[in-house]
């Protein structure tokens, strides 16, 4: 039980859990607790301010501040579970490093790491909670399947946002990433079943060696590579079966028409802060305000159906409604210039206005 605990060990871990069948760290509500290590570890086997060789579970409603000046914040060789609590980690290496199953079931994690914020050598599962990440290399990483079932994940100032050395599965949750290189990466498959996802990357927004599949949810994928090599999607097979997608970039990987079930629309270049609006008989289909210019825009929605007619507008303004990183819903659109009236053809329509 942590009740305003303050532990500093200048020669190693502040807390070393060596031999226990199961350890619970209970953070008493309305308490502030601190763990701090030193730069020189007398025991080189221990690699974190909080180091465990036994299964570890965090619970309770208090706060815990972990600082590592030379190692990882939390590290160990046993399963790690975070049920609740407010945990802040500042680490010279990884924020959390485990070689066993890691589960985040709730609480509020704030991680600042010079390498990887959460690095699991096994399965990594996120069910709930708030996770705020700043990291030099990767936000979330797992060697096996990485599954996100819920929660709110905010990642910024990273090279790569979320990376799985196996499969990456997103079933729900709110995800927001700003990455210098890539936002979502999977060595094998990347599947999005639901969620609200905003990906802003200077190179590729989503990468998977085998395939990327969008089944549901709202996905905004922006690639802003100034050299033109980045794309919102980098994969062998890109499939869209459902959901809402708005993707912009200087290159564009098109959805596979043989595997996809939902129609998509490709548009040409657009300017920053110039509204793109599509409607059908007065019904709003897309109202989108990009914050940077692009050469291509890919849009997919259940509201796009083959052989139906639509009208495309440029410019104008949107009032009221909800703004999700430039994507408006339930807004009032006015003042745009009509560019085209077109009919959707099959699963992929490339609308050229030249």
XYZ file of C-alpha atoms in Angstrom:
354
model
C 0.000 0.000 0.000
C 1.345 3.399 -1.051
C 0.220 6.182 1.271
C 2.355 9.257 0.441
C 5.434 7.100 -0.142
C 8.696 8.785 -1.195
C 11.597 6.422 -1.958
C 14.958 7.321 -3.520
C 17.825 4.893 -4.127
C 20.888 6.504 -5.683
C 22.520 3.119 -6.392
C 19.659 1.196 -7.985
C 15.902 0.629 -8.112
C 13.719 2.475 -5.658
C 11.532 -0.642 -5.492
C 12.808 -4.163 -6.282
C 10.202 -6.963 -6.207
C 12.277 -10.144 -6.243
C 10.179 -13.118 -5.196
C 6.396 -13.051 -4.812
C 3.528 -15.009 -6.303
C 1.631 -11.760 -6.983
C 2.294 -8.156 -6.000
C -0.351 -5.414 -5.774
C 0.663 -1.772 -5.563
C -2.355 0.010 -4.109
C -2.270 3.786 -4.488
C -4.416 5.225 -1.717
C -6.819 7.872 -3.027
C -5.727 11.500 -2.627
C -2.100 10.535 -2.004
C 1.047 11.438 -3.944
C 3.798 8.838 -4.147
C 7.321 9.048 -5.589
C 9.971 6.564 -6.725
C 13.405 7.825 -7.854
C 16.533 5.926 -8.845
C 20.183 6.935 -9.264
C 22.510 7.072 -12.253
C 24.721 4.154 -11.169
C 23.177 0.736 -10.461
C 25.121 -1.576 -8.140
C 22.934 -4.482 -9.361
C 23.207 -4.536 -13.142
C 20.445 -7.159 -13.417
C 17.885 -4.607 -12.261
C 16.903 -2.274 -15.101
C 14.315 0.124 -13.744
C 13.286 2.437 -10.936
C 10.539 -0.085 -10.211
C 11.921 -3.518 -11.072
C 9.921 -6.710 -10.668
C 10.490 -10.429 -11.158
C 6.938 -11.225 -10.020
C 3.491 -10.462 -11.505
C 2.620 -6.854 -10.692
C -0.753 -5.074 -10.577
C -1.380 -1.363 -9.958
C -4.687 -0.337 -8.384
C -6.229 2.425 -6.283
C -7.045 6.075 -6.848
C -3.836 7.825 -5.832
C -0.909 9.036 -7.928
C 2.584 7.656 -8.481
C 5.502 9.579 -9.972
C 8.392 7.421 -11.224
C 11.694 8.934 -12.341
C 14.666 7.095 -13.828
C 17.811 9.032 -14.638
C 19.674 6.182 -16.375
C 17.356 3.174 -16.834
C 13.694 2.324 -17.462
C 10.810 3.583 -15.372
C 9.035 0.251 -14.789
C 10.696 -2.977 -15.933
C 10.495 -6.674 -15.223
C 10.114 -10.266 -16.316
C 6.534 -10.961 -15.239
C 3.011 -9.951 -16.305
C 2.141 -6.302 -15.685
C -1.421 -5.038 -15.174
C -2.572 -1.469 -14.556
C -6.168 -1.316 -13.279
C -6.335 2.264 -12.030
C -4.401 5.129 -10.529
C -2.576 8.105 -11.981
C 0.954 7.063 -12.956
C 3.578 9.406 -14.367
C 6.848 8.010 -15.695
C 9.910 9.955 -16.835
C 12.686 7.657 -18.032
C 16.111 7.827 -19.643
C 15.309 4.665 -21.614
C 11.858 3.012 -21.803
C 8.926 4.224 -19.758
C 7.659 0.660 -19.281
C 9.682 -2.380 -20.397
C 8.403 -5.932 -19.839
C 9.186 -9.288 -21.398
C 5.783 -10.684 -20.454
C 2.105 -9.905 -21.061
C 1.160 -6.273 -20.416
C -2.437 -5.161 -19.812
C -3.709 -1.609 -19.369
C -7.246 -1.797 -18.018
C -7.740 1.731 -16.676
C -6.160 4.673 -14.923
C -4.199 7.597 -16.331
C -0.683 7.036 -17.658
C 1.610 9.923 -18.517
C 4.863 8.708 -20.067
C 7.942 10.575 -21.268
C 10.722 8.321 -22.499
C 13.980 8.756 -24.382
C 13.433 5.448 -26.194
C 10.007 3.696 -26.123
C 7.125 4.721 -23.864
C 5.613 1.217 -23.453
C 7.717 -1.678 -24.733
C 6.280 -5.182 -24.315
C 8.262 -8.207 -25.475
C 5.027 -10.194 -25.381
C 1.339 -9.319 -25.920
C 0.176 -5.773 -25.212
C -3.541 -5.139 -24.575
C -5.194 -1.785 -23.844
C -8.810 -1.963 -22.653
C -9.395 1.444 -21.082
C -7.786 4.447 -19.455
C -6.023 7.578 -20.647
C -2.486 7.319 -22.007
C -0.440 10.440 -22.814
C 2.919 9.775 -24.461
C 6.016 11.692 -25.502
C 8.893 9.497 -26.697
C 11.994 9.842 -28.834
C 11.466 6.572 -30.688
C 8.127 4.706 -30.334
C 4.949 5.362 -28.364
C 3.558 1.806 -27.969
C 5.376 -1.341 -29.065
C 4.840 -5.089 -28.703
C 6.681 -8.120 -30.067
C 3.426 -10.071 -30.302
C -0.146 -8.972 -31.094
C -1.008 -5.459 -29.922
C -4.734 -5.025 -29.254
C -6.569 -1.794 -28.428
C -10.112 -2.345 -27.119
C -10.782 1.133 -25.740
C -9.360 4.074 -23.873
C -7.882 7.361 -25.032
C -4.342 7.365 -26.445
C -2.473 10.579 -27.234
C 1.017 10.276 -28.736
C 3.228 13.172 -29.809
C 6.846 13.979 -30.656
C 7.661 10.387 -31.593
C 9.444 8.780 -34.522
C 6.819 6.023 -34.734
C 3.447 6.029 -32.982
C 2.174 2.459 -32.418
C 4.183 -0.544 -33.620
C 3.519 -4.275 -33.448
C 6.075 -6.848 -34.538
C 3.069 -9.082 -35.233
C -0.584 -8.032 -35.697
C -2.098 -4.683 -34.719
C -5.833 -4.803 -33.930
C -7.926 -1.761 -33.005
C -11.420 -2.667 -31.808
C -12.371 0.660 -30.212
C -10.949 3.727 -28.491
C -9.770 7.234 -29.295
C -6.291 7.458 -30.818
C -4.404 10.620 -31.704
C -0.798 10.524 -32.943
C 1.714 13.015 -34.327
C 4.783 11.184 -35.645
C 7.935 12.179 -37.488
C 7.985 8.953 -39.470
C 5.062 6.514 -39.213
C 1.885 6.426 -37.129
C 0.640 2.794 -37.085
C 2.913 -0.120 -38.021
C 2.359 -3.890 -38.118
C 4.789 -6.525 -39.302
C 1.921 -8.724 -40.503
C -1.661 -7.337 -40.492
C -3.296 -4.102 -39.330
C -7.045 -4.275 -38.664
C -9.341 -1.439 -37.567
C -12.761 -2.633 -36.391
C -13.906 0.592 -34.731
C -12.697 3.710 -32.944
C -11.981 7.376 -33.599
C -8.471 7.595 -35.018
C -6.433 10.629 -36.063
C -2.996 9.977 -37.567
C -0.693 12.818 -38.596
C 2.599 11.574 -39.998
C 5.438 13.059 -41.987
C 5.901 9.739 -43.806
C 3.489 6.773 -43.896
C 0.416 6.929 -41.673
C -0.350 3.180 -41.700
C 2.075 0.384 -42.625
C 1.563 -3.382 -42.701
C 3.678 -5.921 -44.556
C 0.680 -8.086 -45.467
C -2.592 -6.118 -45.369
C -4.520 -3.217 -43.885
C -8.257 -3.655 -43.317
C -10.766 -0.985 -42.289
C -14.071 -2.516 -41.110
C -15.595 0.355 -39.129
C -14.788 3.496 -37.178
C -13.621 6.957 -38.212
C -10.062 7.217 -39.507
C -8.230 10.387 -40.528
C -4.832 9.546 -42.022
C -2.608 12.438 -43.096
C 0.833 12.061 -44.671
C 2.792 15.259 -45.141
C 6.158 14.014 -46.427
C 7.815 17.090 -48.026
C 9.794 14.787 -50.367
C 6.685 13.063 -51.672
C 7.611 9.471 -50.733
C 5.164 9.079 -47.864
C 1.630 7.741 -48.235
C -1.305 7.349 -45.852
C -1.259 3.575 -46.539
C 1.752 1.364 -47.235
C 0.818 -2.298 -47.678
C 0.331 -5.110 -50.182
C -3.468 -5.260 -49.829
C -5.594 -2.332 -48.614
C -9.225 -3.283 -47.926
C -12.148 -1.025 -46.961
C -15.287 -2.808 -45.774
C -16.876 -0.027 -43.716
C -16.324 3.050 -41.609
C -15.434 6.621 -42.548
C -12.017 7.372 -43.993
C -10.429 10.665 -44.983
C -6.809 10.370 -46.105
C -4.507 12.961 -47.674
C -0.973 12.783 -48.999
C 1.411 13.447 -51.860
C 1.043 9.768 -52.833
C -1.935 7.473 -52.353
C -2.326 3.707 -52.100
C -5.747 2.806 -53.466
C -8.085 0.261 -51.856
C -8.182 -3.165 -53.461
C -11.399 -3.412 -55.478
C -11.408 -7.217 -55.310
C -11.312 -7.413 -51.507
C -13.173 -4.215 -50.520
C -16.929 -4.021 -49.909
C -17.364 -0.242 -49.529
C -17.076 2.442 -52.211
C -14.339 5.078 -52.193
C -13.730 8.382 -53.963
C -10.352 9.776 -55.026
C -9.933 13.535 -55.440
C -6.968 15.566 -56.678
C -4.874 18.282 -55.076
C -6.189 20.668 -52.451
C -4.929 23.633 -50.445
C -4.583 24.020 -46.726
C -7.616 25.603 -45.053
C -9.761 25.150 -48.174
C -12.949 23.266 -47.354
C -13.948 20.126 -49.275
C -17.684 19.475 -49.243
C -19.738 16.697 -50.826
C -23.492 16.446 -50.623
C -26.285 14.345 -52.040
C -29.622 16.077 -52.629
C -28.820 18.546 -49.842
C -27.586 15.876 -47.400
C -24.064 16.329 -46.048
C -21.781 13.466 -47.097
C -18.395 15.077 -46.376
C -17.336 18.411 -44.888
C -13.584 18.516 -44.359
C -11.107 21.328 -43.677
C -7.466 20.237 -44.211
C -4.774 22.006 -42.205
C -2.132 21.322 -44.873
C -2.036 20.989 -48.634
C -2.056 17.639 -50.462
C -1.882 16.074 -53.917
C -4.526 13.399 -53.289
C -7.548 12.921 -51.041
C -9.173 9.512 -50.546
C -12.653 9.414 -49.017
C -14.746 6.375 -48.108
C -18.068 6.211 -46.295
C -21.193 4.053 -46.061
C -22.949 7.095 -47.592
C -21.126 6.497 -50.882
C -23.038 4.047 -53.037
C -22.433 3.014 -56.626
C -24.580 4.667 -59.329
C -25.647 7.458 -56.963
C -25.176 11.147 -57.813
C -23.229 13.663 -55.698
C -22.116 17.290 -55.833
C -18.614 18.501 -54.952
C -17.921 21.978 -53.543
C -14.708 23.792 -52.653
C -14.155 26.556 -50.111
C -16.926 27.950 -47.982
C -17.346 27.523 -44.258
C -18.896 25.182 -41.697
C -20.748 26.402 -38.643
C -21.768 24.578 -35.492
C -21.585 20.791 -35.442
C -18.622 18.700 -34.286
C -15.074 19.162 -35.567
C -12.834 16.070 -35.393
C -9.432 17.278 -36.625
C -11.022 18.958 -39.634
C -13.832 16.464 -40.246
C -17.185 18.110 -39.512
C -20.406 16.328 -38.617
C -23.865 17.837 -38.112
C -22.539 21.212 -39.298
C -24.121 23.865 -41.519
C -22.127 24.386 -44.718
C -22.349 27.663 -46.685
C -20.568 29.712 -49.299
C -18.686 27.127 -51.319
C -18.015 26.974 -55.053
C -19.637 24.136 -56.974
C -16.927 22.163 -58.809
C -18.671 19.077 -60.139
C -21.798 16.957 -60.214
C -20.821 13.310 -60.621
C -22.010 9.723 -60.440
C -20.147 7.177 -58.352
C -18.882 4.276 -60.434
C -18.288 0.959 -58.709
C -16.054 0.594 -55.642
C -13.537 3.246 -56.692
C -14.185 6.516 -58.507
C -11.314 8.770 -59.513
C -12.751 12.245 -59.975
C -10.503 14.303 -62.212
C -11.357 17.998 -62.528
C -8.613 18.886 -65.001
